[in-house]
Amino acid sequence: MAVKMIIGLQYGDEGKGRAVHYEAKNASIVIRATGGSNAGHTVVANGKKYAMHLLPSSIIRPEVLSMIGPGVVADLKILAEEIEQMREVGVKVEKDNFAISERTHITFPHHKQLDRLYEMLKENKVGTTGRGVGTTYEEKARRTNLRMCDLFLAESELKHKIAENLKVYNVLVAEANKLIEKGVYQEERFPLITIEEEYEYCMKYKETVQEFIRDTHPIIDEAIEKDDLVIIEGAQSFWLDNDHGDYPMTTSSHPNASGTASGAGIGPTLIREVVGVIKAYTSRIGNGPFVTELENETGDFIREWGHEYGTTTGRPRRTGWLDLVMIKHTKNTSGLTSLCVNHLDTIGKLDKINVCVGYQYKGQTIKHVPIDKENCEPIYQELKGGWETDTATTFEELPQEAQEYIKFIEDYTGVPVRYIGIGADEKRTIIK
Ligand code: IMP
């Protein structure tokens, strides 16, 4: 059976939840590996819509052990609330189907303030989700942040660690407030978060999360030894990767395949399949280069039909044509074995579809992604759209033009398409 990974290849929100939920039916463990509550994973199953930020998409399958891995940073409030919300709608979240790594880092209230503070200071704003994710990773890199295991410390020890972690924050907020008072920035003052407040935050949400915190490695070891299927669920996407994406307009983790494997704690030789998830067009939330962006009626059309509004922030997403140069770049950098193409139904509503097959760059035609992607102009190939996917249940039942669109993606990238999404409900998935 072995280990399969599912990652995004564009700018997030490609519908990874669908592929994870589908694959999870044969899995014993699903591990969410990177990112934090900046992610918004939506699964539509059994006629219900589930929106998750931290819980793995497999949580709605009670027979699977859903796990939050060491590479994730978790906001305790959001996590505890998500657990409660799931329970309220009848989803099982118990010790035998959910585990949190004791190594998972905690996102504190002050991380969100720092997120706002950095965006305030920056001239070129990233347009973060404001969830304090990058600032948690920053304190993790500074080696002062707290992990899930710290929730079990004695009161004095826990408060001491919180105090250590707040030192840099205290200095920054005091300075930022001076600048706000002087009128340099037209922002609201930052109310200083205290050690006591963060201690209370830990205690309040510990009640809900503590029973799930475990050493997850022996559990993963056992599943691998038994040759069970283990799924690693990525978050965000390749082009938001802090090493390989559109730096500095990136997220703070490493959503490429290697970073995702590391976040789960599973070595590269064990990963048998890497499924890259894309939309049949491109969307992006937040700032940064977007070569095929459509700031016109066609872009609006895609946004409306594709419901392109952020799950986490509700912001309208930027939309544009599928950029195959970007996707091809991820083939080897993430070692893809197959693709999942979502929203084939959405793009088919247009009669003519453009697909980006190269770039005009500094007077040349290129077929790779240069570091200054913002200087690229798209070269398009026009394909025939105008299809209806409502009745199709197999690839062969898809209209000819829709099949050709998929084959075009396969030919260009050299990666086979295995899953095709033709509707929000997971049942509207075609396996090729
Ligand atoms: P951060 O991850 O909140 O720091 O935001 C950094 C960038 O990544 C911003 O452009 C966000 O909009 C983007 N981003 C982070 N998480 C997601 C996601 O799950 N989907 C889409 N974009 C995301």
CSV table of C-alpha atoms and ligand atoms in Angstrom, one decimal:
chain,number,residue,atom,x,y,z
A,1,MET,CA,0.0,0.0,0.0
A,2,ALA,CA,2.6,2.5,1.1
A,3,VAL,CA,2.6,6.3,1.4
A,4,LYS,CA,0.8,8.7,-1.0
A,5,MET,CA,1.0,12.4,-0.9
A,6,ILE,CA,-1.5,15.0,-2.2
A,7,ILE,CA,-0.2,18.5,-2.7
A,8,GLY,CA,-1.3,21.7,-4.5
A,9,LEU,CA,0.6,22.9,-7.5
A,10,GLN,CA,-0.7,26.5,-8.0
A,11,TYR,CA,-1.6,29.1,-5.4
A,12,GLY,CA,-3.7,27.1,-3.0
A,13,ASP,CA,-7.4,26.3,-3.0
A,14,GLU,CA,-7.1,23.7,-5.8
A,15,GLY,CA,-9.4,21.3,-4.1
A,16,LYS,CA,-6.9,19.0,-2.3
A,17,GLY,CA,-9.6,18.1,0.2
A,18,ARG,CA,-11.5,16.3,-2.5
A,19,ALA,CA,-8.5,14.1,-3.5
A,20,VAL,CA,-7.6,13.5,0.1
A,21,HIS,CA,-11.1,12.6,1.1
A,22,TYR,CA,-11.4,10.2,-1.9
A,23,GLU,CA,-8.1,8.5,-1.2
A,24,ALA,CA,-8.7,8.3,2.5
A,25,LYS,CA,-11.4,5.6,2.1
A,26,ASN,CA,-8.6,3.0,1.8
A,27,ALA,CA,-6.1,4.6,4.2
A,28,SER,CA,-5.4,3.9,7.8
A,29,ILE,CA,-3.8,7.3,8.6
A,30,VAL,CA,-4.1,10.7,7.0
A,31,ILE,CA,-1.5,13.3,8.1
A,32,ARG,CA,-1.9,17.0,7.7
A,33,ALA,CA,1.8,18.1,7.2
A,34,THR,CA,2.3,21.8,6.9
A,35,GLY,CA,0.9,25.3,7.3
A,36,GLY,CA,-1.7,26.3,9.9
A,37,SER,CA,-5.1,27.9,10.0
A,38,ASN,CA,-4.3,30.0,6.9
A,39,ALA,CA,-5.5,26.9,5.0
A,40,GLY,CA,-9.1,26.4,4.1
A,41,HIS,CA,-10.0,22.9,3.0
A,42,THR,CA,-13.5,22.2,1.8
A,43,VAL,CA,-15.0,18.8,1.3
A,44,VAL,CA,-18.6,18.2,0.1
A,45,ALA,CA,-19.7,14.7,1.1
A,46,ASN,CA,-23.0,13.1,1.8
A,47,GLY,CA,-24.7,16.3,0.6
A,48,LYS,CA,-23.0,18.4,3.3
A,49,LYS,CA,-20.2,20.9,3.1
A,50,TYR,CA,-17.4,20.8,5.6
A,51,ALA,CA,-14.9,23.6,5.8
A,52,MET,CA,-11.7,22.9,7.7
A,53,HIS,CA,-8.7,24.9,8.6
A,54,LEU,CA,-6.6,22.6,10.7
A,55,LEU,CA,-8.3,19.2,10.9
A,56,PRO,CA,-7.3,16.9,8.1
A,57,SER,CA,-10.0,16.5,5.4
A,58,SER,CA,-10.2,12.8,6.4
A,59,ILE,CA,-11.9,13.7,9.7
A,60,ILE,CA,-15.3,12.9,8.2
A,61,ARG,CA,-14.2,9.3,7.7
A,62,PRO,CA,-14.4,7.9,11.3
A,63,GLU,CA,-12.5,4.7,10.4
A,64,VAL,CA,-9.4,6.7,9.5
A,65,LEU,CA,-6.9,8.0,12.0
A,66,SER,CA,-6.6,11.8,11.1
A,67,MET,CA,-3.4,13.3,12.4
A,68,ILE,CA,-1.8,16.8,12.7
A,69,GLY,CA,1.9,16.4,12.0
A,70,PRO,CA,5.0,18.0,13.5
A,71,GLY,CA,5.3,20.5,10.5
A,72,VAL,CA,1.9,22.2,11.3
A,73,VAL,CA,1.5,25.3,13.4
A,74,ALA,CA,-1.9,25.2,15.2
A,75,ASP,CA,-4.0,28.0,16.7
A,76,LEU,CA,-5.5,26.3,19.8
A,77,LYS,CA,-8.7,28.4,19.6
A,78,ILE,CA,-9.4,27.6,16.0
A,79,LEU,CA,-8.5,23.9,16.5
A,80,ALA,CA,-10.7,23.5,19.6
A,81,GLU,CA,-13.6,25.3,17.9
A,82,GLU,CA,-13.2,23.2,14.8
A,83,ILE,CA,-13.3,20.0,16.9
A,84,GLU,CA,-16.5,21.2,18.7
A,85,GLN,CA,-18.1,22.3,15.4
A,86,MET,CA,-17.4,18.9,13.8
A,87,ARG,CA,-18.9,17.2,16.8
A,88,GLU,CA,-22.0,19.4,16.6
A,89,VAL,CA,-22.7,18.2,13.1
A,90,GLY,CA,-22.2,14.6,14.1
A,91,VAL,CA,-18.6,14.1,12.9
A,92,LYS,CA,-16.7,11.8,15.2
A,93,VAL,CA,-13.6,13.4,16.7
A,94,GLU,CA,-12.3,11.0,19.4
A,95,LYS,CA,-9.0,9.7,20.6
A,96,ASP,CA,-9.1,6.7,18.3
A,97,ASN,CA,-9.6,8.7,15.1
A,98,PHE,CA,-7.7,11.9,15.8
A,99,ALA,CA,-4.1,12.6,17.0
A,100,ILE,CA,-2.0,15.8,17.3
A,101,SER,CA,1.8,15.5,17.3
A,102,GLU,CA,3.4,16.6,20.5
A,103,ARG,CA,5.9,18.5,18.3
A,104,THR,CA,3.2,20.6,16.5
A,105,HIS,CA,3.9,24.3,17.3
A,106,ILE,CA,1.3,26.5,18.9
A,107,THR,CA,0.0,29.7,17.3
A,108,PHE,CA,-0.7,32.3,20.1
A,109,PRO,CA,-2.8,35.5,20.0
A,110,HIS,CA,0.4,37.6,19.8
A,111,HIS,CA,1.3,35.9,16.5
A,112,LYS,CA,-1.7,37.4,14.8
A,113,GLN,CA,-0.8,40.8,16.1
A,114,LEU,CA,2.7,40.4,14.7
A,115,ASP,CA,1.2,39.3,11.4
A,116,ARG,CA,-0.7,42.6,11.2
A,117,LEU,CA,2.3,44.6,12.5
A,118,TYR,CA,4.6,43.2,9.8
A,119,GLU,CA,2.1,43.8,7.0
A,120,MET,CA,1.7,47.4,8.4
A,121,LEU,CA,5.5,48.0,8.1
A,122,LYS,CA,6.0,46.4,4.7
A,123,GLU,CA,5.9,48.5,1.6
A,124,ASN,CA,5.1,45.5,-0.6
A,125,LYS,CA,2.4,43.8,1.3
A,126,VAL,CA,2.1,40.0,1.0
A,127,GLY,CA,-1.6,40.1,1.7
A,128,THR,CA,-1.3,37.3,4.4
A,129,THR,CA,-4.4,35.6,5.8
A,130,GLY,CA,-3.6,37.4,9.1
A,131,ARG,CA,-3.8,34.1,11.0
A,132,GLY,CA,-0.3,34.5,12.6
A,133,VAL,CA,1.1,31.5,10.7
A,134,GLY,CA,4.3,33.1,9.4
A,135,THR,CA,5.0,34.7,12.7
A,136,THR,CA,4.6,31.3,14.5
A,137,TYR,CA,7.1,29.7,12.1
A,138,GLU,CA,9.4,32.7,12.8
A,139,GLU,CA,9.4,32.1,16.5
A,140,LYS,CA,9.9,28.4,15.9
A,141,ALA,CA,13.0,29.3,13.9
A,142,ARG,CA,14.0,31.6,16.7
A,143,ARG,CA,13.7,28.5,19.0
A,144,THR,CA,11.5,30.2,21.6
A,145,ASN,CA,8.0,29.1,20.5
A,146,LEU,CA,6.0,26.5,22.4
A,147,ARG,CA,4.8,23.1,21.2
A,148,MET,CA,1.8,21.0,22.1
A,149,CYS,CA,4.0,19.0,24.6
A,150,ASP,CA,4.5,22.3,26.6
A,151,LEU,CA,0.8,22.4,27.5
A,152,PHE,CA,1.5,19.7,30.1
A,153,LEU,CA,4.2,21.7,31.9
A,154,ALA,CA,3.7,23.0,35.5
A,155,GLU,CA,2.2,26.5,35.7
A,156,SER,CA,5.4,28.3,36.6
A,157,GLU,CA,7.4,26.5,33.9
A,158,LEU,CA,4.8,27.2,31.2
A,159,LYS,CA,4.6,30.9,32.2
A,160,HIS,CA,8.4,31.1,32.1
A,161,LYS,CA,8.4,29.8,28.5
A,162,ILE,CA,5.6,32.1,27.5
A,163,ALA,CA,7.5,35.0,28.9
A,164,GLU,CA,10.6,34.1,27.0
A,165,ASN,CA,8.6,33.8,23.8
A,166,LEU,CA,7.0,37.2,24.3
A,167,LYS,CA,10.2,39.2,24.8
A,168,VAL,CA,10.8,40.1,21.1
A,169,TYR,CA,7.1,40.7,20.6
A,170,ASN,CA,7.0,43.2,23.6
A,171,VAL,CA,9.8,45.2,22.0
A,172,LEU,CA,8.3,45.3,18.6
A,173,VAL,CA,4.8,46.2,19.8
A,174,ALA,CA,6.1,49.1,22.0
A,175,GLU,CA,8.1,50.5,19.0
A,176,ALA,CA,5.2,50.0,16.6
A,177,ASN,CA,2.8,51.8,19.0
A,178,LYS,CA,5.2,54.8,19.1
A,179,LEU,CA,5.1,55.0,15.3
A,180,ILE,CA,1.3,54.8,15.3
A,181,GLU,CA,1.1,57.5,18.0
A,182,LYS,CA,3.3,59.8,15.9
A,183,GLY,CA,0.9,59.2,12.9
A,184,VAL,CA,3.5,57.4,10.8
A,185,TYR,CA,1.0,54.6,10.3
A,186,GLN,CA,-2.8,55.1,10.3
A,187,GLU,CA,-3.5,51.9,12.2
A,188,GLU,CA,-5.1,51.1,15.6
A,189,ARG,CA,-2.7,50.7,18.5
A,190,PHE,CA,-1.7,47.2,19.3
A,191,PRO,CA,-3.1,46.2,22.8
A,192,LEU,CA,-0.2,44.5,24.6
A,193,ILE,CA,-0.9,40.8,25.2
A,194,THR,CA,0.3,39.6,28.6
A,195,ILE,CA,1.9,36.4,29.9
A,196,GLU,CA,-1.3,35.8,31.9
A,197,GLU,CA,-3.5,36.1,28.8
A,198,GLU,CA,-1.4,33.6,26.8
A,199,TYR,CA,-1.4,31.2,29.8
A,200,GLU,CA,-5.2,31.4,30.1
A,201,TYR,CA,-5.4,30.8,26.3
A,202,CYS,CA,-3.4,27.6,26.8
A,203,MET,CA,-5.5,26.4,29.7
A,204,LYS,CA,-8.8,27.2,28.1
A,205,TYR,CA,-8.2,25.2,24.9
A,206,LYS,CA,-6.0,22.5,26.5
A,207,GLU,CA,-9.3,21.1,27.9
A,208,THR,CA,-10.4,20.2,24.4
A,209,VAL,CA,-7.1,19.3,22.7
A,210,GLN,CA,-5.1,17.5,25.4
A,211,GLU,CA,-6.5,14.1,24.9
A,212,PHE,CA,-5.2,14.0,21.3
A,213,ILE,CA,-1.6,15.1,21.9
A,214,ARG,CA,0.7,12.1,21.3
A,215,ASP,CA,4.1,11.0,20.1
A,216,THR,CA,2.8,10.3,16.5
A,217,HIS,CA,6.0,8.6,15.2
A,218,PRO,CA,5.3,5.1,16.7
A,219,ILE,CA,1.8,5.1,15.2
A,220,ILE,CA,3.2,6.0,11.7
A,221,ASP,CA,5.9,3.4,12.1
A,222,GLU,CA,3.4,0.7,12.9
A,223,ALA,CA,1.3,1.6,9.8
A,224,ILE,CA,4.3,1.6,7.5
A,225,GLU,CA,5.6,-1.7,8.9
A,226,LYS,CA,2.1,-3.2,8.2
A,227,ASP,CA,2.2,-1.7,4.7
A,228,ASP,CA,-1.0,0.2,5.4
A,229,LEU,CA,-1.9,3.1,3.2
A,230,VAL,CA,-0.8,6.4,4.7
A,231,ILE,CA,-1.8,9.7,3.1
A,232,ILE,CA,0.1,12.9,3.6
A,233,GLU,CA,-2.2,15.9,3.1
A,234,GLY,CA,-0.4,19.1,1.9
A,235,ALA,CA,-1.6,22.6,2.6
A,236,GLN,CA,-1.1,25.8,0.5
A,237,SER,CA,0.7,25.1,-2.7
A,238,PHE,CA,3.9,24.9,-4.7
A,239,TRP,CA,4.0,28.5,-5.9
A,240,LEU,CA,3.5,29.7,-2.3
A,241,ASP,CA,6.5,27.7,-1.1
A,242,ASN,CA,9.0,29.9,0.7
A,243,ASP,CA,12.0,28.2,-1.1
A,244,HIS,CA,10.6,27.5,-4.5
A,245,GLY,CA,7.6,29.8,-5.0
A,246,ASP,CA,7.2,33.5,-5.8
A,247,TYR,CA,9.3,34.7,-2.8
A,248,PRO,CA,8.7,37.1,-1.1
A,249,MET,CA,4.9,36.7,-2.0
A,250,THR,CA,4.9,33.3,-0.4
A,251,THR,CA,3.7,31.5,2.7
A,252,SER,CA,6.2,30.7,5.4
A,253,SER,CA,6.2,26.9,5.1
A,254,HIS,CA,7.4,24.5,2.4
A,255,PRO,CA,4.3,23.0,0.6
A,256,ASN,CA,6.5,21.3,-2.1
A,257,ALA,CA,6.6,17.5,-1.9
A,258,SER,CA,9.8,17.3,0.1
A,259,GLY,CA,8.7,19.9,2.6
A,260,THR,CA,5.4,18.2,3.0
A,261,ALA,CA,7.1,14.8,3.6
A,262,SER,CA,9.3,16.5,6.2
A,263,GLY,CA,6.2,18.0,7.9
A,264,ALA,CA,4.7,14.6,8.2
A,265,GLY,CA,7.9,13.0,9.4
A,266,ILE,CA,8.1,10.4,6.6
A,267,GLY,CA,11.3,10.0,4.5
A,268,PRO,CA,11.3,10.5,0.7
A,269,THR,CA,12.1,6.9,-0.3
A,270,LEU,CA,8.8,5.8,1.3
A,271,ILE,CA,6.6,8.1,-0.8
A,272,ARG,CA,5.2,5.9,-3.6
A,273,GLU,CA,2.9,8.5,-5.2
A,274,VAL,CA,2.8,12.3,-5.3
A,275,VAL,CA,-0.5,13.6,-6.6
A,276,GLY,CA,-0.4,17.2,-7.7
A,277,VAL,CA,-3.8,19.0,-7.6
A,278,ILE,CA,-4.6,21.8,-10.0
A,279,LYS,CA,-7.7,23.7,-11.1
A,280,ALA,CA,-8.5,23.8,-14.8
A,281,TYR,CA,-7.8,27.5,-14.6
A,282,THR,CA,-5.7,29.5,-12.0
A,283,SER,CA,-6.7,31.4,-8.9
A,284,ARG,CA,-4.7,33.3,-6.4
A,285,ILE,CA,-5.5,35.1,-3.2
A,286,GLY,CA,-3.1,37.6,-1.8
A,287,ASN,CA,-0.5,39.6,-3.7
A,288,GLY,CA,2.2,38.4,-6.1
A,289,PRO,CA,2.8,37.7,-9.8
A,290,PHE,CA,0.0,36.1,-11.8
A,291,VAL,CA,1.1,35.9,-15.5
A,292,THR,CA,-2.3,34.6,-16.8
A,293,GLU,CA,-4.5,36.8,-14.7
A,294,LEU,CA,-7.8,38.0,-16.2
A,295,GLU,CA,-8.9,41.4,-14.9
A,296,ASN,CA,-11.9,41.4,-17.1
A,297,GLU,CA,-15.4,39.9,-17.6
A,298,THR,CA,-14.0,36.4,-18.3
A,299,GLY,CA,-12.1,36.6,-14.9
A,300,ASP,CA,-15.3,37.6,-13.2
A,301,PHE,CA,-17.2,34.8,-14.9
A,302,ILE,CA,-14.7,32.2,-13.7
A,303,ARG,CA,-14.8,33.8,-10.1
A,304,GLU,CA,-18.6,33.5,-10.0
A,305,TRP,CA,-19.0,30.0,-11.5
A,306,GLY,CA,-16.0,28.7,-9.6
A,307,HIS,CA,-17.1,30.3,-6.3
A,308,GLU,CA,-13.7,31.8,-6.0
A,309,TYR,CA,-13.9,33.4,-2.6
A,310,GLY,CA,-11.5,32.5,0.2
A,311,THR,CA,-12.5,29.8,2.7
A,312,THR,CA,-10.4,31.4,5.4
A,313,THR,CA,-10.8,35.2,4.7
A,314,GLY,CA,-13.8,35.4,2.3
A,315,ARG,CA,-11.6,37.6,0.0
A,316,PRO,CA,-12.5,37.4,-3.7
A,317,ARG,CA,-9.8,35.4,-5.4
A,318,ARG,CA,-7.9,36.6,-8.5
A,319,THR,CA,-8.6,34.4,-11.5
A,320,GLY,CA,-7.0,33.6,-14.8
A,321,TRP,CA,-6.2,31.0,-17.4
A,322,LEU,CA,-4.4,27.7,-16.7
A,323,ASP,CA,-0.6,28.3,-16.8
A,324,LEU,CA,1.0,25.0,-17.9
A,325,VAL,CA,4.5,26.4,-17.7
A,326,MET,CA,4.0,26.8,-14.0
A,327,ILE,CA,2.6,23.2,-13.6
A,328,LYS,CA,5.4,21.6,-15.7
A,329,HIS,CA,7.9,23.3,-13.4
A,330,THR,CA,6.5,21.3,-10.5
A,331,LYS,CA,6.9,17.9,-12.3
A,332,ASN,CA,10.4,17.2,-11.1
A,333,THR,CA,10.7,19.7,-8.3
A,334,SER,CA,8.0,17.8,-6.6
A,335,GLY,CA,8.4,14.4,-8.3
A,336,LEU,CA,4.8,14.1,-9.4
A,337,THR,CA,3.3,10.8,-10.3
A,338,SER,CA,-0.2,12.0,-11.3
A,339,LEU,CA,-2.4,15.0,-11.4
A,340,CYS,CA,-5.9,15.8,-10.2
A,341,VAL,CA,-7.7,18.4,-12.3
A,342,ASN,CA,-10.6,20.2,-10.6
A,343,HIS,CA,-13.3,22.5,-11.9
A,344,LEU,CA,-13.3,21.0,-15.4
A,345,ASP,CA,-17.1,21.8,-15.3
A,346,THR,CA,-16.4,25.5,-14.5
A,347,ILE,CA,-14.0,26.1,-17.3
A,348,GLY,CA,-16.2,24.3,-19.8
A,349,LYS,CA,-18.8,27.0,-19.5
A,350,LEU,CA,-16.6,29.2,-21.7
A,351,ASP,CA,-16.7,28.5,-25.4
A,352,LYS,CA,-13.1,29.4,-26.0
A,353,ILE,CA,-10.4,28.6,-23.5
A,354,ASN,CA,-6.8,29.8,-23.4
A,355,VAL,CA,-4.0,27.8,-21.9
A,356,CYS,CA,-0.6,29.3,-21.3
A,357,VAL,CA,2.1,27.2,-23.1
A,358,GLY,CA,5.1,29.6,-22.9
A,359,TYR,CA,6.2,33.1,-21.9
A,360,GLN,CA,7.6,36.1,-23.8
A,361,TYR,CA,10.4,37.1,-21.5
A,362,LYS,CA,13.0,39.8,-22.2
A,363,GLY,CA,12.5,39.5,-26.0
A,364,GLN,CA,12.7,35.7,-26.0
A,365,THR,CA,10.2,32.8,-26.0
A,366,ILE,CA,10.8,30.6,-23.0
A,367,LYS,CA,9.1,27.5,-21.6
A,368,HIS,CA,10.5,27.6,-18.1
A,369,VAL,CA,9.7,29.9,-15.1
A,370,PRO,CA,12.3,32.6,-14.5
A,371,ILE,CA,12.9,34.0,-11.0
A,372,ASP,CA,11.3,37.3,-12.1
A,373,LYS,CA,8.0,35.7,-13.2
A,374,GLU,CA,6.4,39.2,-13.1
A,375,ASN,CA,8.3,40.1,-16.3
A,376,CYS,CA,6.7,37.3,-18.3
A,377,GLU,CA,3.9,37.8,-20.8
A,378,PRO,CA,1.8,34.7,-21.5
A,379,ILE,CA,1.8,32.8,-24.8
A,380,TYR,CA,-1.6,31.1,-25.2
A,381,GLN,CA,-2.9,28.2,-27.2
A,382,GLU,CA,-6.7,28.4,-27.7
A,383,LEU,CA,-8.7,25.3,-27.0
A,384,LYS,CA,-12.4,24.6,-27.6
A,385,GLY,CA,-14.6,24.8,-24.6
A,386,GLY,CA,-18.4,24.8,-24.3
A,387,TRP,CA,-18.9,21.4,-22.6
A,388,GLU,CA,-21.4,20.0,-20.2
A,389,THR,CA,-20.2,17.4,-17.7
A,390,ASP,CA,-23.5,16.8,-15.7
A,391,THR,CA,-24.2,13.3,-16.8
A,392,ALA,CA,-20.6,11.9,-17.1
A,393,THR,CA,-19.4,9.2,-14.7
A,394,THR,CA,-16.4,8.0,-16.7
A,395,PHE,CA,-13.7,9.7,-18.7
A,396,GLU,CA,-15.1,8.3,-21.9
A,397,GLU,CA,-18.5,9.8,-21.1
A,398,LEU,CA,-17.0,13.3,-21.0
A,399,PRO,CA,-17.6,15.5,-24.1
A,400,GLN,CA,-14.8,15.2,-26.7
A,401,GLU,CA,-13.5,18.8,-26.0
A,402,ALA,CA,-13.3,18.1,-22.3
A,403,GLN,CA,-11.3,14.9,-22.9
A,404,GLU,CA,-9.0,16.9,-25.3
A,405,TYR,CA,-8.4,19.5,-22.6
A,406,ILE,CA,-7.3,16.8,-20.2
A,407,LYS,CA,-5.1,15.2,-22.8
A,408,PHE,CA,-3.5,18.5,-23.6
A,409,ILE,CA,-2.6,18.9,-20.0
A,410,GLU,CA,-1.1,15.4,-19.9
A,411,ASP,CA,0.9,15.9,-23.1
A,412,TYR,CA,2.3,19.2,-22.1
A,413,THR,CA,3.3,18.2,-18.5
A,414,GLY,CA,4.2,14.6,-19.2
A,415,VAL,CA,2.2,13.7,-16.0
A,416,PRO,CA,-1.0,11.5,-16.3
A,417,VAL,CA,-4.2,12.9,-15.0
A,418,ARG,CA,-5.8,10.4,-12.6
A,419,TYR,CA,-8.7,12.4,-10.9
A,420,ILE,CA,-11.0,14.9,-12.5
A,421,GLY,CA,-13.4,17.1,-10.5
A,422,ILE,CA,-16.6,18.0,-12.3
A,423,GLY,CA,-18.6,19.4,-9.4
A,424,ALA,CA,-18.3,20.3,-5.8
A,425,ASP,CA,-19.6,17.1,-4.3
A,426,GLU,CA,-17.0,14.3,-4.0
A,427,LYS,CA,-19.2,12.0,-6.0
A,428,ARG,CA,-18.6,14.3,-9.0
A,429,THR,CA,-15.1,12.9,-9.3
A,430,ILE,CA,-14.0,10.9,-12.4
A,431,ILE,CA,-11.2,8.4,-12.0
A,432,LYS,CA,-9.2,8.0,-15.2
B,1,IMP,P1,0.1,33.5,5.1
B,1,IMP,O1,0.3,32.1,4.9
B,1,IMP,O2,-1.2,33.8,5.9
B,1,IMP,O3,1.3,34.1,5.7
B,1,IMP,O4,-0.1,34.3,3.7
B,1,IMP,C1,0.9,34.3,2.8
B,1,IMP,C2,0.3,34.2,1.4
B,1,IMP,O5,-0.1,32.8,1.2
B,1,IMP,C3,-0.8,35.1,1.1
B,1,IMP,O6,-0.8,35.4,-0.3
B,1,IMP,C4,-2.0,34.2,1.4
B,1,IMP,O7,-3.2,34.6,0.7
B,1,IMP,C5,-1.5,32.8,0.8
B,1,IMP,N1,-2.1,31.7,1.4
B,1,IMP,C6,-1.8,31.1,2.6
B,1,IMP,N2,-2.6,30.0,2.8
B,1,IMP,C7,-3.4,29.9,1.7
B,1,IMP,C8,-4.3,28.9,1.3
B,1,IMP,O8,-4.6,27.9,2.0
B,1,IMP,N3,-4.9,29.1,0.1
B,1,IMP,C9,-4.6,30.1,-0.7
B,1,IMP,N4,-3.7,31.0,-0.4
B,1,IMP,C10,-3.1,30.9,0.8
